[in-house]
mmCIF file of C-alpha atoms and ligand atoms in Angstrom:
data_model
loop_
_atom_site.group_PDB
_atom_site.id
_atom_site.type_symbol
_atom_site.label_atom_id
_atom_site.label_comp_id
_atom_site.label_asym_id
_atom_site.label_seq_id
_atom_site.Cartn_x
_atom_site.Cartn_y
_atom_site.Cartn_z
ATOM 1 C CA UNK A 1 91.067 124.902 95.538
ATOM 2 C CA UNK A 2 92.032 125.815 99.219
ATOM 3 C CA UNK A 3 95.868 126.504 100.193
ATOM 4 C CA UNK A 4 98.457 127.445 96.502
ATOM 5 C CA UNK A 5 101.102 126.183 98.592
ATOM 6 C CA UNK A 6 103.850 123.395 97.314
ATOM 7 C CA UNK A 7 101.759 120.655 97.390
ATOM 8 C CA UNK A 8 98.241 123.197 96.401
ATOM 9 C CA UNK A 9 100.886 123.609 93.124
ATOM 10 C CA UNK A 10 100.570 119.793 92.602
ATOM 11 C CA UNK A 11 96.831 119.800 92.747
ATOM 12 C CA UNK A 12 96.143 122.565 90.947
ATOM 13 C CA UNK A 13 98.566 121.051 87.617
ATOM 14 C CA UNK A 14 96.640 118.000 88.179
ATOM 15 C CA UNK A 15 92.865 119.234 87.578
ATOM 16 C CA UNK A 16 93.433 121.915 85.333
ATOM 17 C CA UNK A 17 94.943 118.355 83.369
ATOM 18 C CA UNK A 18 91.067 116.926 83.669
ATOM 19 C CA UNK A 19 88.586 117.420 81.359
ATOM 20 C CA UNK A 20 85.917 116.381 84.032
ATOM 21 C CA UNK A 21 87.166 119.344 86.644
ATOM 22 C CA UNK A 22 86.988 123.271 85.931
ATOM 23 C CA UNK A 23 88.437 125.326 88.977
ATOM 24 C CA UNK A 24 86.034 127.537 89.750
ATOM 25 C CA UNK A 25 87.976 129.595 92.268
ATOM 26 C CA UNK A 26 91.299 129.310 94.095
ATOM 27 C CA UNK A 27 91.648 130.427 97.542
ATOM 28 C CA UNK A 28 95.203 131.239 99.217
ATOM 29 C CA UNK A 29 95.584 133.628 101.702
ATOM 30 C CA UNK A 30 99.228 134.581 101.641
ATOM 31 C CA UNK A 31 99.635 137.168 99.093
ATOM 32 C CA UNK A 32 102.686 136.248 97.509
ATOM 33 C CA UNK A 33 101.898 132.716 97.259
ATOM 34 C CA UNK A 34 98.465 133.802 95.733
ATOM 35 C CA UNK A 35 100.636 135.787 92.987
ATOM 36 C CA UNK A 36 103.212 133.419 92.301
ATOM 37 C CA UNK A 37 100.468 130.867 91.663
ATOM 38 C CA UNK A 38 98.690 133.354 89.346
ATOM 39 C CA UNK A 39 101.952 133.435 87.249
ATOM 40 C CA UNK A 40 102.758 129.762 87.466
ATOM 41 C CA UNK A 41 99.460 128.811 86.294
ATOM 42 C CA UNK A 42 98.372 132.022 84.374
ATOM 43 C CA UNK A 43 95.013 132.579 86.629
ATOM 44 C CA UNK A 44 92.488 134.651 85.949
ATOM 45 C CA UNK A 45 92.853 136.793 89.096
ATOM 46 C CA UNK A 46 88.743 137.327 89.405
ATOM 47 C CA UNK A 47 88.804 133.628 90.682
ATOM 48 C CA UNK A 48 91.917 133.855 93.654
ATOM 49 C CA UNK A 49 90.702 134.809 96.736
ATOM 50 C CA UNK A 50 91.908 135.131 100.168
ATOM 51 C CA UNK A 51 88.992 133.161 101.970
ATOM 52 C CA UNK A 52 86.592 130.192 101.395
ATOM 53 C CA UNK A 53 83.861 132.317 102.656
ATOM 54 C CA UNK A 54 84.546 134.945 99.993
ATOM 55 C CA UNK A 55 85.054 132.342 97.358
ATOM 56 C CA UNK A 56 81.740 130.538 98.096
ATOM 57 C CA UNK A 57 79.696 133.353 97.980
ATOM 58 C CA UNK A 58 81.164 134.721 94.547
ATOM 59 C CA UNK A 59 80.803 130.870 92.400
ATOM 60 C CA UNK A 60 78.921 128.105 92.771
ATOM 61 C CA UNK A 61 80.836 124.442 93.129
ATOM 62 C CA UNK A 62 80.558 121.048 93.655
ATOM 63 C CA UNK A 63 83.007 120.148 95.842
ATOM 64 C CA UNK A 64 86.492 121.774 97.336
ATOM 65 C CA UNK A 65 89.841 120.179 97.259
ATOM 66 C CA UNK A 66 91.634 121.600 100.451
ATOM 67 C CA UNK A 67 95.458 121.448 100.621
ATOM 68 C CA UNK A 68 95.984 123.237 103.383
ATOM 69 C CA UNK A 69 98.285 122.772 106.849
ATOM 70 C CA UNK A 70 96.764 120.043 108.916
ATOM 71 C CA UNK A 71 95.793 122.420 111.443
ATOM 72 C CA UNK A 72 93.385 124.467 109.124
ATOM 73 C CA UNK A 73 92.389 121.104 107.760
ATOM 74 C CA UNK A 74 88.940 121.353 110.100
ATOM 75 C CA UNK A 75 88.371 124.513 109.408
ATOM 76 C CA UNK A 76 87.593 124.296 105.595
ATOM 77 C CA UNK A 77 86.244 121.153 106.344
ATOM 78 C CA UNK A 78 83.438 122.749 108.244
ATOM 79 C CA UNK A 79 82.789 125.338 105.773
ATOM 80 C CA UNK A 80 82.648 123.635 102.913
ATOM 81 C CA UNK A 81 80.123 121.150 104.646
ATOM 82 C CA UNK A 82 78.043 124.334 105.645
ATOM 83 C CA UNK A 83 77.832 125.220 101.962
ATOM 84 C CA UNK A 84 76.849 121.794 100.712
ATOM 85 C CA UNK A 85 80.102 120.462 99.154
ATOM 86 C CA UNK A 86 81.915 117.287 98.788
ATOM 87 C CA UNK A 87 85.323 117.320 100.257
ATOM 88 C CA UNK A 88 88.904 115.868 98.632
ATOM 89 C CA UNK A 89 91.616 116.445 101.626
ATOM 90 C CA UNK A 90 94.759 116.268 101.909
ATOM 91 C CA UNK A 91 96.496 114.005 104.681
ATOM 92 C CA UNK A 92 96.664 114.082 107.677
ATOM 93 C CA UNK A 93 93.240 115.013 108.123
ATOM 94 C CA UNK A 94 94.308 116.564 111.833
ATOM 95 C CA UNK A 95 97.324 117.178 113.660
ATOM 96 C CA UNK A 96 94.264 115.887 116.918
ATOM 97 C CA UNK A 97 92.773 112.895 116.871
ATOM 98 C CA UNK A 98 89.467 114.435 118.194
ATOM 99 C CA UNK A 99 89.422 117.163 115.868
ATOM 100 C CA UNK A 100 89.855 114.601 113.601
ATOM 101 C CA UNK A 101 86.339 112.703 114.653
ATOM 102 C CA UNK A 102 84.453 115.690 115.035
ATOM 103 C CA UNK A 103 85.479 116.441 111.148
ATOM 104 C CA UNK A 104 84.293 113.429 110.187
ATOM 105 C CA UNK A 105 81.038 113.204 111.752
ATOM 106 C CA UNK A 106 80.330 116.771 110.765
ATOM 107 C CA UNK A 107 81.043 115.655 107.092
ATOM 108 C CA UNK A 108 78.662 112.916 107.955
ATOM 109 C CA UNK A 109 76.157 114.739 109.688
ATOM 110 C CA UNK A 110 75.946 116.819 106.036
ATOM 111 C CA UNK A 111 76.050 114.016 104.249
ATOM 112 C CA UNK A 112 78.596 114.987 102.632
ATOM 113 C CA UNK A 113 81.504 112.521 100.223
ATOM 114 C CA UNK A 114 84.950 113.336 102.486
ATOM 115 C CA UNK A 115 88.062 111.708 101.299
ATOM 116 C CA UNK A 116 91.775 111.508 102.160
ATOM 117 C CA UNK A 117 94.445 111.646 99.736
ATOM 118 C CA UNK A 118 96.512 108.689 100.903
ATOM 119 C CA UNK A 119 98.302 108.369 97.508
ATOM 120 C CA UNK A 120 100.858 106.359 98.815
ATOM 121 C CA UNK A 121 98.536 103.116 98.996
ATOM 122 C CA UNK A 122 98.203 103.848 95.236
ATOM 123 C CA UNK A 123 101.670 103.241 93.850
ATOM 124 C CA UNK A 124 102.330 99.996 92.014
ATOM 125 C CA UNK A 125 104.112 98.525 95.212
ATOM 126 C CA UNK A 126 101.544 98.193 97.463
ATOM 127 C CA UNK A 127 98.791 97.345 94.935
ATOM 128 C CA UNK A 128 100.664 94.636 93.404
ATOM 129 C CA UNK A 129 101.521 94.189 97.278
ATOM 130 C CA UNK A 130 98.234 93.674 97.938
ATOM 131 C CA UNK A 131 96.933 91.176 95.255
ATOM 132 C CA UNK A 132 99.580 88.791 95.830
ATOM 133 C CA UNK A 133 98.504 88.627 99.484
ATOM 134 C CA UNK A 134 95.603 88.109 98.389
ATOM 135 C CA UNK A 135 96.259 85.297 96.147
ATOM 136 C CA UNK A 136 98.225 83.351 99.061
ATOM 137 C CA UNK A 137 101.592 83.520 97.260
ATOM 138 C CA UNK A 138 103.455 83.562 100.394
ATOM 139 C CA UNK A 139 100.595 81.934 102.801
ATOM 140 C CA UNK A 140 100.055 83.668 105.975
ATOM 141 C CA UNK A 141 101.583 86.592 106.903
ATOM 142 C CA UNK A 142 103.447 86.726 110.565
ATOM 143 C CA UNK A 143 105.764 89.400 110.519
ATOM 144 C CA UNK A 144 106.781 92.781 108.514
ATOM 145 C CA UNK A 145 109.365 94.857 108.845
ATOM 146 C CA UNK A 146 109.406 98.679 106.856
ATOM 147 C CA UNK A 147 112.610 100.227 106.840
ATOM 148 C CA UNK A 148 112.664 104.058 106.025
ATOM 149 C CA UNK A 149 115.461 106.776 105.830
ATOM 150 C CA UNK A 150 114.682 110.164 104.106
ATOM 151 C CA UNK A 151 116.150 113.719 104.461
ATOM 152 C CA UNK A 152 112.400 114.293 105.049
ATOM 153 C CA UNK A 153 111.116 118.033 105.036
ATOM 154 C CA UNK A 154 114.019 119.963 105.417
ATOM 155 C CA UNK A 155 112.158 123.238 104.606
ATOM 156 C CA UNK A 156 113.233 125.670 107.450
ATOM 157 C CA UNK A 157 110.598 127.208 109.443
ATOM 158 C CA UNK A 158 107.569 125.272 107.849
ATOM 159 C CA UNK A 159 105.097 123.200 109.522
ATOM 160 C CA UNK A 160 106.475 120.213 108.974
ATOM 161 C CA UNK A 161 109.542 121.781 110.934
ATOM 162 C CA UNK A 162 108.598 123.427 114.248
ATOM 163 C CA UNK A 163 105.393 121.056 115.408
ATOM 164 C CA UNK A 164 106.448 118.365 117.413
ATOM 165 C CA UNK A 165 105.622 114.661 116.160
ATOM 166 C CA UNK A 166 105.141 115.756 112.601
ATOM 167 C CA UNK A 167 107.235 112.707 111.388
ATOM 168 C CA UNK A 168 104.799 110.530 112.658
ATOM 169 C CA UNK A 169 101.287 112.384 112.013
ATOM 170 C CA UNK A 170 102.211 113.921 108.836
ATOM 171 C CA UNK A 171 104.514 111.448 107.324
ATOM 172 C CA UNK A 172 103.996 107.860 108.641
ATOM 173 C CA UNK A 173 100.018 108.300 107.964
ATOM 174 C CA UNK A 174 100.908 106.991 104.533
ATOM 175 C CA UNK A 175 103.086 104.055 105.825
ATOM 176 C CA UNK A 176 100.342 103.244 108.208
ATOM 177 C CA UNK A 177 97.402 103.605 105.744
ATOM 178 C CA UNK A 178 99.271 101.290 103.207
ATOM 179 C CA UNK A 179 100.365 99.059 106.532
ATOM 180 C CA UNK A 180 96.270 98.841 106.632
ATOM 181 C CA UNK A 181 95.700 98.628 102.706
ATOM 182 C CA UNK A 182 98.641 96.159 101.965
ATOM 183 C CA UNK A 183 97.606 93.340 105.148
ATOM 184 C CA UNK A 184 94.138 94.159 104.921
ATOM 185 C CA UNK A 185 94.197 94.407 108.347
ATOM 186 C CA UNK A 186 94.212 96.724 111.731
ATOM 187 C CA UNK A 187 96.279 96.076 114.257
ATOM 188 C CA UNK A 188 95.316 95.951 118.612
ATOM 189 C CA UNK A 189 98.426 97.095 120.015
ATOM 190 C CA UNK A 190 101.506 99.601 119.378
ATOM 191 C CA UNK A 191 104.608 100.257 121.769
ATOM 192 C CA UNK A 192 106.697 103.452 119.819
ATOM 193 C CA UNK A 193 109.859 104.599 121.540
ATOM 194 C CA UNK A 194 110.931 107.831 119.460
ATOM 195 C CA UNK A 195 114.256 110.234 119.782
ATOM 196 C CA UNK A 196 115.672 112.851 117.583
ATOM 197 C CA UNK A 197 119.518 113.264 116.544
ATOM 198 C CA UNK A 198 121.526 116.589 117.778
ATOM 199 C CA UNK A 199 121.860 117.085 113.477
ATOM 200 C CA UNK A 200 117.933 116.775 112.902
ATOM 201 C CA UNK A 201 116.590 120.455 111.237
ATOM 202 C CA UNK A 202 112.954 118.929 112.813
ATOM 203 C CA UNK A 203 111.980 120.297 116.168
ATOM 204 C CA UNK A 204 109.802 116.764 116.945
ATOM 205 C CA UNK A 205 111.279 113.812 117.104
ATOM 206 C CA UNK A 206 112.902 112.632 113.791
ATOM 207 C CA UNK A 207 113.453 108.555 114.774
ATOM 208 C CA UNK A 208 111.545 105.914 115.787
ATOM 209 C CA UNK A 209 111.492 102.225 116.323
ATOM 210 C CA UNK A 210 107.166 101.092 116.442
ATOM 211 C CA UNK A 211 105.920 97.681 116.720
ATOM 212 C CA UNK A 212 102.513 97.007 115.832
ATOM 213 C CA UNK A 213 100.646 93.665 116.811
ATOM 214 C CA UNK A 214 97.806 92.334 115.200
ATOM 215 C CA UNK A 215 94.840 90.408 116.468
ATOM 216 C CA UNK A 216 95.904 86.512 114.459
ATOM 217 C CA UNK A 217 99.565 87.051 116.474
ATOM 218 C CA UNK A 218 101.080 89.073 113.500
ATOM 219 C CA UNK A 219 103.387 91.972 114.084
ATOM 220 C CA UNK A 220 104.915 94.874 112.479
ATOM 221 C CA UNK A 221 107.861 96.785 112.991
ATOM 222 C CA UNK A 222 108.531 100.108 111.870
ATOM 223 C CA UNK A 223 112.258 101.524 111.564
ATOM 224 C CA UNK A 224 112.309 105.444 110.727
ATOM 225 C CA UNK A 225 115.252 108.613 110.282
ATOM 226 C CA UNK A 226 113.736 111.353 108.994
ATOM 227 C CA UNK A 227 116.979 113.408 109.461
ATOM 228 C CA UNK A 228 119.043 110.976 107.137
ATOM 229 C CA UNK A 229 121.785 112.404 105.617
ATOM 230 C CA UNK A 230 123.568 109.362 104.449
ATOM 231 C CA UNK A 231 122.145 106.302 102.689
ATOM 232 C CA UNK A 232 118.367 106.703 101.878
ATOM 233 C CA UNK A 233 115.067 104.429 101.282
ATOM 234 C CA UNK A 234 112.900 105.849 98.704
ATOM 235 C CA UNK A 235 109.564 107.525 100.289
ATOM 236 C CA UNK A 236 107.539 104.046 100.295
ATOM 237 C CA UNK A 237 110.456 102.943 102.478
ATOM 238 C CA UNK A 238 112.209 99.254 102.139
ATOM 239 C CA UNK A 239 109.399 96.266 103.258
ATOM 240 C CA UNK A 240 109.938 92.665 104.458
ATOM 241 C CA UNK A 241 106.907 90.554 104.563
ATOM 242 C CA UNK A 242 107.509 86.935 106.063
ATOM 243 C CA UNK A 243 105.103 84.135 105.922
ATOM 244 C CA UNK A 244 104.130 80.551 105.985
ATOM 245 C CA UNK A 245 105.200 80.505 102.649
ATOM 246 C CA UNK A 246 108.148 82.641 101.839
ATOM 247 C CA UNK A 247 108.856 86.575 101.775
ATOM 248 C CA UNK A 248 108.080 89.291 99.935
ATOM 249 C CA UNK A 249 110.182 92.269 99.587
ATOM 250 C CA UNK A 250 110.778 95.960 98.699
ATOM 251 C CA UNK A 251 113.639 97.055 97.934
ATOM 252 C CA UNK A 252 114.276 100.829 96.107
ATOM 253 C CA UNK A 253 110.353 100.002 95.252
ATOM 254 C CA UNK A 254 111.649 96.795 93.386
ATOM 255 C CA UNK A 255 109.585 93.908 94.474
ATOM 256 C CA UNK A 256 110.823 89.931 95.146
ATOM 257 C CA UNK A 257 109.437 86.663 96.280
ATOM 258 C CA UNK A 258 111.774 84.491 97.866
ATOM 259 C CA UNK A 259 110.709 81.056 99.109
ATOM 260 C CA UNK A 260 113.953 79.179 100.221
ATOM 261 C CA UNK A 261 113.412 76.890 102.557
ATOM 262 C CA UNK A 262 115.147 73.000 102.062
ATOM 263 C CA UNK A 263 111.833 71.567 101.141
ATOM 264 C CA UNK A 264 111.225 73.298 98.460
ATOM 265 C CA UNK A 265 112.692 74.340 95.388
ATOM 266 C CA UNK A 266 113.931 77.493 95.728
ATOM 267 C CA UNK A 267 112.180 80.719 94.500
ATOM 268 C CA UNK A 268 113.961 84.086 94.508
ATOM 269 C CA UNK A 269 112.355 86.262 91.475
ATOM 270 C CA UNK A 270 111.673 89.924 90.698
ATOM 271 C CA UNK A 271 107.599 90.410 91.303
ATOM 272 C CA UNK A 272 106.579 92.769 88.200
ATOM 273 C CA UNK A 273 104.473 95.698 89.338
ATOM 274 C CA UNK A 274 100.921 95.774 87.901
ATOM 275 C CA UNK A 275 99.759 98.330 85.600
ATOM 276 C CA UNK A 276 98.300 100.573 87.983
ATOM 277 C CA UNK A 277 96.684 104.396 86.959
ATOM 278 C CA UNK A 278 98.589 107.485 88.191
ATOM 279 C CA UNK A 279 98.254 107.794 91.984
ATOM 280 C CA UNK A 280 96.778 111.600 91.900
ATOM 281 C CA UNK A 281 94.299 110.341 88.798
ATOM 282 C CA UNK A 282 93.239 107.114 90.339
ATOM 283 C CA UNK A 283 92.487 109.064 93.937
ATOM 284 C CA UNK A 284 90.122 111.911 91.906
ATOM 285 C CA UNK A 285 88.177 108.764 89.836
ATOM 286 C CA UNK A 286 87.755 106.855 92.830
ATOM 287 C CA UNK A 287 86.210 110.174 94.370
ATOM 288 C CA UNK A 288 84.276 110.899 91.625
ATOM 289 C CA UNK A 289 82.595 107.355 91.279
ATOM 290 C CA UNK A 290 81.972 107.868 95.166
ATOM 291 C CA UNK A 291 79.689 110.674 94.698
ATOM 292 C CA UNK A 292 78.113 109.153 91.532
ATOM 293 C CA UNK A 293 77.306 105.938 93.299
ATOM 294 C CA UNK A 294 76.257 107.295 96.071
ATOM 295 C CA UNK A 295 78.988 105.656 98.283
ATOM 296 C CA UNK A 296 81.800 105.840 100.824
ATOM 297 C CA UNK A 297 85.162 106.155 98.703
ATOM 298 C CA UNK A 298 88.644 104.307 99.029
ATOM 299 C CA UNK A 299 90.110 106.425 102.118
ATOM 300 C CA UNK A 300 87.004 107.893 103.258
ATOM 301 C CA UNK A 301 87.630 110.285 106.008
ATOM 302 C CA UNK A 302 86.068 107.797 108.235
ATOM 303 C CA UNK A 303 88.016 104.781 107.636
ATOM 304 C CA UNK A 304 91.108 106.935 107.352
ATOM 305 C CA UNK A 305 90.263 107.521 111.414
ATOM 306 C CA UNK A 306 91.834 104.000 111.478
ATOM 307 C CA UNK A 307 95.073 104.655 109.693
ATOM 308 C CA UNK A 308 95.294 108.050 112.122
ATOM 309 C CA UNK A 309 94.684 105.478 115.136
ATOM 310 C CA UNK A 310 97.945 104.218 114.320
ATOM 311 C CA UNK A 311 99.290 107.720 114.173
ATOM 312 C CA UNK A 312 98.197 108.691 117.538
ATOM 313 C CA UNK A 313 98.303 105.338 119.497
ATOM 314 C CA UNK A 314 102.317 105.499 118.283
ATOM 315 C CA UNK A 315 102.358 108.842 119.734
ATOM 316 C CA UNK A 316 100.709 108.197 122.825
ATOM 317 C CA UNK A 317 102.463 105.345 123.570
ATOM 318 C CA UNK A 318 105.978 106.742 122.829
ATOM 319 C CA UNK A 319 104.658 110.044 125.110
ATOM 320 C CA UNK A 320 103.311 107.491 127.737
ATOM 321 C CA UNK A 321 106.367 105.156 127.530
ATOM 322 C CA UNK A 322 104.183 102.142 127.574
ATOM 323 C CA UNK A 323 102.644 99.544 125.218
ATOM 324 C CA UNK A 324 98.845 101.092 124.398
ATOM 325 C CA UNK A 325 95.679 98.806 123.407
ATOM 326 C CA UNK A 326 94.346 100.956 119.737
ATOM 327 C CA UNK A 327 91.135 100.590 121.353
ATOM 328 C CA UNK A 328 91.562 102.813 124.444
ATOM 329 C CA UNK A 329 90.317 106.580 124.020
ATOM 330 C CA UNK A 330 93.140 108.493 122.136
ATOM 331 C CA UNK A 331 93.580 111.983 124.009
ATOM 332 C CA UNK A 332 96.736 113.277 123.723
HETATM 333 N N1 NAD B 401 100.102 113.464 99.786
HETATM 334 C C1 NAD B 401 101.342 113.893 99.730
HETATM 335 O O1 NAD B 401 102.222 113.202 99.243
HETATM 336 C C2 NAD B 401 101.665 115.255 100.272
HETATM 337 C C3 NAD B 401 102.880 115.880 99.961
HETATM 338 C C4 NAD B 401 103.121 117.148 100.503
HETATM 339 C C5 NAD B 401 102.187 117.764 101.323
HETATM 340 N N2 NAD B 401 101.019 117.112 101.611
HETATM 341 C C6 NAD B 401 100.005 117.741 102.491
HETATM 342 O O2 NAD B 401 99.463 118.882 101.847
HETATM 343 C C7 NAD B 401 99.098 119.854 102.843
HETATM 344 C C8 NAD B 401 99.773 121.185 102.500
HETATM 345 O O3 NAD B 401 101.173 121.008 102.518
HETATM 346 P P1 NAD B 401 102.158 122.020 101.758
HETATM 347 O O4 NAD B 401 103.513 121.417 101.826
HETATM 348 O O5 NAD B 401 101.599 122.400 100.429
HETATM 349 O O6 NAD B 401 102.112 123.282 102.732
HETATM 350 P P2 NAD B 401 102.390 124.808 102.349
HETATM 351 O O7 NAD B 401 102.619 125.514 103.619
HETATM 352 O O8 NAD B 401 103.419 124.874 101.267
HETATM 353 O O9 NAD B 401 100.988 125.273 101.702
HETATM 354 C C9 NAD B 401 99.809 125.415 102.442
HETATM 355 C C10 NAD B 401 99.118 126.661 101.931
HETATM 356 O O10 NAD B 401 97.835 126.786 102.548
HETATM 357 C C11 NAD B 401 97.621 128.178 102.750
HETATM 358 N N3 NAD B 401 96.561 128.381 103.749
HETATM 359 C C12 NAD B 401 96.669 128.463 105.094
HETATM 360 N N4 NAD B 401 95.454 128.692 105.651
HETATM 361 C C13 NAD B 401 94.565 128.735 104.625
HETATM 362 C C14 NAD B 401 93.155 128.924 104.560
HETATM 363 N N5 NAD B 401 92.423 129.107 105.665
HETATM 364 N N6 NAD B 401 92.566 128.909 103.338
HETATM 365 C C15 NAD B 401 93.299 128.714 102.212
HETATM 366 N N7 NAD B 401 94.639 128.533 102.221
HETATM 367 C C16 NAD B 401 95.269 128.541 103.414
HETATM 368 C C17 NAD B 401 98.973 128.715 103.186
HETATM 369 O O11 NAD B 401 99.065 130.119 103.046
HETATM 370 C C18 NAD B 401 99.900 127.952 102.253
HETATM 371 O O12 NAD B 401 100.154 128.658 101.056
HETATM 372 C C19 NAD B 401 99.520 119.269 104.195
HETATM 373 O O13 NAD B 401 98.426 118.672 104.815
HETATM 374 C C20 NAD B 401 100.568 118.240 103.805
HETATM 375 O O14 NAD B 401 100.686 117.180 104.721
HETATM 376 C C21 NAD B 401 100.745 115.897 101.098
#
């Protein structure tokens, strides 16, 4: 386990819950986060350490689980690679897109399982989401709309805080991985005009307005306040998705179809979620069964380079102040 901090905490409750998992060593640099998650979790102190390089030489492992800042995120990456050892990562994978490539391809180059935790794609919503699609309950899609207002990462001084476009790189990864999970498809084009508001605690931009186009003619618009201190979404955000067909909708992570048009009779029902596993439980299985069979898992850290397209195209284009094609070189 790389990096105790708040969301290490989560990770660390989470396999010591597993029968399949034994932490083998913990690794946390800051002291007092090291001791707090000593007493927290009652460690054995001969397993904390303040460096994967210590830690890898003292136990033998089969893979690391790094929750560490984005920035470091390459760093372990590498090393764990070097010492033969599957990867589970927490998102975003890089704060740079081609940090971000290089990662991958070195995880490649080892041969190496790398996967991103984009739990958000997990949650009932977007699976359910998904299979209706899927079935053609509301025929084809041509527009969605994702509302989202959060008092998002108002921890002062953190990463999250003081880094500029965190909103976007950090946060909207999920919305734009489950964008890519729920439509089952990547978009060509994005044209993001972000601002922040003189009240915002984040030093990057805290609003946005993004509109994503799609090769059949779909498009996507994404509506964000990450400095909301009124009214709020919950994290998944609020969705509209219009089609030949009807709508469906999120709304507080309730789902509805609505079909109302004259010619039909009308439709406007609740859509029960399915019965989906834990988000954290289903994203270790599906890593697990990756290595077992030999195969790329769900969110591999290649295909994730797609959801961080969308990450960094939004950027670029809001830095650029133009409409940019996902296919030219990201550089920022
Ligand atoms: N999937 C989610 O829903 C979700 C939620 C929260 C955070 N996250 C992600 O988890 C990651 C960590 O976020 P956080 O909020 O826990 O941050 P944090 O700052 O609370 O914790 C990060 C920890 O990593 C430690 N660290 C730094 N360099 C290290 C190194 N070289 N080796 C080992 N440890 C090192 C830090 O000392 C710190 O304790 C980020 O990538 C963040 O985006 C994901």
């Amino acid at each position: 386990m790389t990096g105790l901090g708040s969301r290490g905490s989560h990770w660390v409750d989470q396999l010591l819950k597993r029968d399949d998992v034994e932490i083998v060593a913990y690794v946390e640099p800051a002291a007092q986060i090291a001791e707090q998650a000593i007493e927290q979790f009652n460690l054995d102190r001969s397993g904390v350490f303040d460096s994967l390089d210590d830690a890898v030489s003292s136990v033998s492992a089969d893979f690391v689980c790094d929750v560490t800042p984005p920035g470091v995120h390459h760093v372990i990456a590498q090393k764990a690679f070097d010492n033969g050892l599957h990867l589970l990562q927490e998102k975003p994978l890089s704060n740079d897109f081609s940090v971000a490539q290089q990662t991958v391809a070195a995880g490649r180059a080892a041969g190496m399982r790398h996967m991103i935790t984009q739990n958000y794609r997990f949650h009932p919503c977007p699976r359910t989401t998904r299979r209706v699609l899927d079935e053609g309950l509301i025929g084809q899609v041509g527009q969605v709309d994702l509302r989202w207002y959060m008092n998002w990462a108002d921890i002062p001084g953190s990463f999250y805080v003081t880094a500029p476009y965190m909103l976007i790189n950090d946060m909207m990864v999920h919305h734009f991985d489950m964008m890519r999970y729920v439509l089952n498809a990547d978009p060509v084009t994005v044209h993001a005009i972000t601002w922040n508001h003189p009240w915002s605690w984040l030093k990057g931009d805290s609003a946005h307005v993004i509109v994503f186009e799609y090769p059949d003619g779909m498009r996507a618009t994404h509506v964000s306040l990450g400095a909301a201190v009124g009214k709020r979404t919950t994290y998944w955000g609020d969705w509209s998705i219009n089609g030949s067909r009807g709508s469906i909708t999120w709304e507080l992570d309730r789902m509805w179809h609505s079909h109302l048009h004259r010619t039909d009779e009308p439709v406007n029902r609740e859509i029960l979620p399915d019965d989906v596993p834990d988000q954290s439980v289903a994203i270790v299985d599906e890593f697990f069964c990756a290595i077992d069979e030999n195969r790329d898992p769900e969110c591999c850290a290649a295909d994730n380079l797609k959801s961080l397209t969308m990450v960094f195209g939004a950027i670029k284009s809001t830095v650029e102040e133009r409409r940019v094609s996902l296919d030219e070189h990201i550089n920022l």
